[in-house]
Amino acid sequence: MSDNGKIFKIALLYTLTYLMLGCSATPQNPSIQHNSTNTSILLQKYSVAQNYDNQGQHEKAISLYKEILQTNPKEKQYLYNDLGLSFFRLNRLHEAISSYNEAIRIKWWIPEAHFGLGLAYEKLGESQKATTSFTEALAIFKKITSSSGSYSFSNPSWQTNKSYRVGAGRADALYNIGLIYGKLGRYQDSIAPLKKSIRKWPDYAQAHCILGIAYQQLGKIQKATTEYKEALRLDSTLTCP
């Protein structure tokens, strides 16, 4: 398995993470509002922290996230979620769990934190806690897809607050539902949301890849091969079985 966060870009710009073969998109975080005098500095630090994380310099990212948190910014649950991801990538699982739990304590409605928490528990071999976390993330994503409005994502950066069209937002949420079903071993259940995600967003390469994995797990090799080929046609950098 690999790491977590284009959603779990359109989610760090579709970053591959854990699930089945480790692909997951994380919803991009809503922007955080600050006093205008301090916003510019905080945004710069946050941007640098994100770049560090994306470049694999997770210790530096953690240091900056903590520095920003010391300023007591608003909606800091998203910072704790990012901090949890950085710890997770360093295999500092107990610290990741603590960060994810703090994000959830501040705001329960943050599905990527529940999902990340599930990944950490799973890696520690605590399957029951992992299942509970994945189930809670699934419930939130289901509410997102059934809501009348679109789900808002940022990149995840305080510099932007992009509300994507309904189709794209729903595709991201449906994709995550399919991912979580797969994480729970419910491959048959994962197929419908993944296919709906693809209908809303035909070029969603990761969705084709994860759908292929579900088909493979169910012994439907021809369908799996078709999805893998389509995923690689759309994004040759993907690693599909």
XYZ file of C-alpha atoms in Angstrom:
241
model
C 0.000 0.000 0.000
C 1.080 3.593 -0.524
C 0.175 7.088 0.790
C -2.974 9.396 1.182
C -4.691 13.522 -0.871
C -6.961 15.526 -7.920
C -9.794 14.938 -4.105
C -9.208 12.152 -0.134
C -7.518 17.497 -7.513
C -9.603 17.885 -8.107
C -7.981 15.835 -3.336
C -4.326 17.130 -3.256
C -4.768 17.095 -7.241
C -5.866 13.544 -7.294
C -3.120 12.114 -5.196
C -2.959 8.327 -4.949
C -3.250 6.986 -1.412
C -4.240 3.828 0.374
C -7.113 1.650 -0.660
C -7.148 -1.699 -2.280
C -3.855 -1.015 -4.088
C -3.630 2.201 -2.131
C -5.484 4.732 -4.250
C -7.527 7.293 -2.431
C -8.644 10.780 -3.028
C -9.156 13.044 -0.118
C -11.650 15.885 -0.288
C -9.785 19.080 -0.583
C -10.107 21.235 2.453
C -12.331 24.308 2.711
C -10.420 27.576 2.882
C -9.656 29.070 6.290
C -10.464 32.691 7.036
C -8.038 34.872 8.972
C -7.400 38.440 9.977
C -6.323 40.183 6.771
C -3.058 41.408 8.316
C -1.911 37.886 9.189
C -3.499 36.013 6.318
C -0.729 36.605 3.805
C 1.982 35.281 6.122
C -0.083 32.261 7.154
C -0.931 31.474 3.551
C 2.714 31.604 2.586
C 3.665 29.270 5.427
C 0.831 26.913 4.597
C 1.824 26.863 0.929
C 5.411 26.055 1.881
C 4.211 23.295 4.234
C 2.111 21.764 1.455
C 5.087 21.874 -0.910
C 7.270 20.181 1.685
C 4.657 17.454 2.133
C 4.280 16.920 -1.602
C 8.061 16.666 -1.953
C 8.319 14.076 0.805
C 9.846 16.461 3.340
C 7.239 15.608 5.943
C 9.236 16.645 9.010
C 9.546 20.174 7.637
C 5.829 20.185 6.814
C 4.971 19.093 10.351
C 7.105 21.835 11.835
C 5.308 24.491 9.788
C 1.839 23.073 10.478
C 2.580 23.218 14.195
C 3.898 26.762 13.881
C 0.691 27.851 12.166
C -1.430 26.083 14.773
C 0.274 28.083 17.500
C -1.365 31.195 16.025
C -4.751 29.608 16.839
C -6.224 30.005 13.335
C -9.914 29.553 12.657
C -11.142 26.180 11.390
C -7.900 24.553 12.450
C -9.445 21.102 12.077
C -8.122 21.112 8.519
C -4.607 21.786 9.722
C -4.866 18.878 12.142
C -6.024 16.702 9.270
C -3.001 17.716 7.184
C -0.761 17.169 10.194
C -2.230 13.696 10.611
C -1.455 12.881 6.998
C 2.157 14.003 7.388
C 2.592 11.852 10.497
C 0.965 8.937 8.690
C 3.381 9.260 5.793
C 6.250 9.037 8.289
C 4.649 5.957 9.852
C 4.276 7.873 13.122
C 0.886 6.301 13.507
C -0.001 7.213 17.087
C 0.739 10.865 16.375
C -1.337 10.617 13.191
C -4.227 9.188 15.189
C -3.967 11.957 17.757
C -4.024 14.618 15.021
C -6.945 13.056 13.169
C -8.906 12.711 16.409
C -8.298 16.381 17.195
C -9.580 17.354 13.756
C -12.694 15.255 14.334
C -13.149 16.632 17.840
C -13.234 20.168 16.443
C -15.495 19.249 13.530
C -16.967 15.777 13.117
C -18.015 16.520 9.515
C -14.576 16.006 7.978
C -14.614 12.658 6.154
C -10.957 12.658 5.154
C -9.963 12.705 8.829
C -12.140 9.655 9.553
C -10.673 7.931 6.506
C -7.094 8.753 7.508
C -7.837 7.562 11.028
C -9.043 4.268 9.596
C -5.847 3.852 7.613
C -3.721 4.455 10.694
C -5.707 2.013 12.827
C -5.573 -0.565 10.049
C -1.811 -0.278 9.816
C -1.597 -0.824 13.582
C -3.667 -3.971 13.206
C -6.668 -2.503 15.053
C -9.210 -3.722 12.525
C -12.336 -2.953 14.554
C -11.364 0.684 15.096
C -10.362 0.933 11.435
C -13.741 -0.432 10.345
C -15.552 2.044 12.589
C -13.596 4.969 11.145
C -14.129 3.872 7.549
C -17.845 3.418 8.242
C -18.121 6.935 9.666
C -16.305 8.376 6.653
C -18.648 6.432 4.394
C -21.721 7.841 6.155
C -20.476 11.405 5.655
C -19.704 10.850 1.985
C -23.162 9.372 1.465
C -24.688 12.520 2.962
C -22.557 14.601 0.626
C -23.848 12.776 -2.441
C -27.465 13.035 -1.292
C -27.302 16.752 -0.491
C -28.886 19.244 -2.876
C -25.783 21.406 -3.256
C -22.278 20.726 -4.470
C -19.495 19.800 -2.101
C -16.869 22.528 -1.818
C -13.183 21.713 -2.007
C -10.046 23.771 -1.799
C -6.717 22.515 -3.024
C -6.336 21.990 0.010
C -5.077 25.549 0.361
C -6.242 28.582 2.246
C -5.479 30.549 -0.898
C -8.454 29.129 -2.736
C -12.041 28.247 -2.002
C -13.153 26.571 -5.190
C -16.677 25.244 -5.409
C -16.642 22.731 -8.195
C -19.669 21.989 -10.293
C -22.054 19.489 -8.756
C -20.966 16.678 -11.097
C -17.306 16.938 -10.150
C -17.986 17.233 -6.434
C -20.363 14.295 -6.455
C -17.897 12.253 -8.522
C -15.268 12.792 -5.848
C -17.620 11.797 -3.046
C -18.883 8.729 -4.913
C -15.301 7.726 -5.618
C -14.528 7.818 -1.916
C -17.611 5.740 -1.140
C -16.329 3.112 -3.551
C -12.874 3.294 -1.978
C -14.205 2.789 1.511
C -16.407 -0.131 0.519
C -13.301 -1.723 -0.946
C -11.395 -1.027 2.264
C -14.155 -2.856 4.118
C -13.846 -5.798 1.712
C -17.285 -5.072 0.243
C -16.126 -5.145 -3.383
C -19.572 -5.785 -4.876
C -20.935 -2.750 -3.029
C -18.048 -0.620 -4.280
C -18.925 -1.119 -7.947
C -22.115 0.985 -8.127
C -20.689 4.204 -6.609
C -17.525 3.897 -8.691
C -19.562 3.505 -11.892
C -21.707 6.495 -10.907
C -18.545 8.487 -10.266
C -17.290 7.645 -13.764
C -20.646 8.590 -15.328
C -20.385 12.010 -13.704
C -16.711 12.355 -14.594
C -15.676 9.996 -17.458
C -12.004 11.001 -17.296
C -11.647 9.989 -13.637
C -8.661 7.664 -14.096
C -8.403 6.596 -10.438
C -12.047 5.561 -10.409
C -11.446 3.264 -13.391
C -8.413 1.818 -11.621
C -10.247 1.125 -8.345
C -13.229 -0.287 -10.247
C -10.807 -2.645 -11.964
C -9.506 -3.789 -8.589
C -13.047 -4.465 -7.386
C -13.775 -6.540 -10.489
C -10.504 -8.427 -10.061
C -11.314 -9.232 -6.439
C -14.666 -10.602 -7.604
C -12.992 -12.776 -10.260
C -14.283 -10.692 -13.190
C -10.928 -10.530 -14.918
C -12.081 -9.323 -18.361
C -13.954 -6.366 -16.838
C -11.008 -5.635 -14.584
C -8.610 -5.574 -17.542
C -10.909 -3.188 -19.435
C -10.950 -0.751 -16.493
C -7.174 -0.960 -15.996
C -6.578 -0.185 -19.681
C -8.936 2.803 -19.547
C -7.291 4.099 -16.370
C -3.850 3.906 -17.971
C -5.138 5.502 -21.188
C -6.346 8.464 -19.133
C -3.275 8.613 -16.887
C -0.193 6.618 -17.856
C 1.439 7.397 -14.475
C -1.042 5.274 -12.530
C -0.003 1.912 -11.153
C -2.876 -0.492 -11.717
C -2.524 -4.268 -11.398
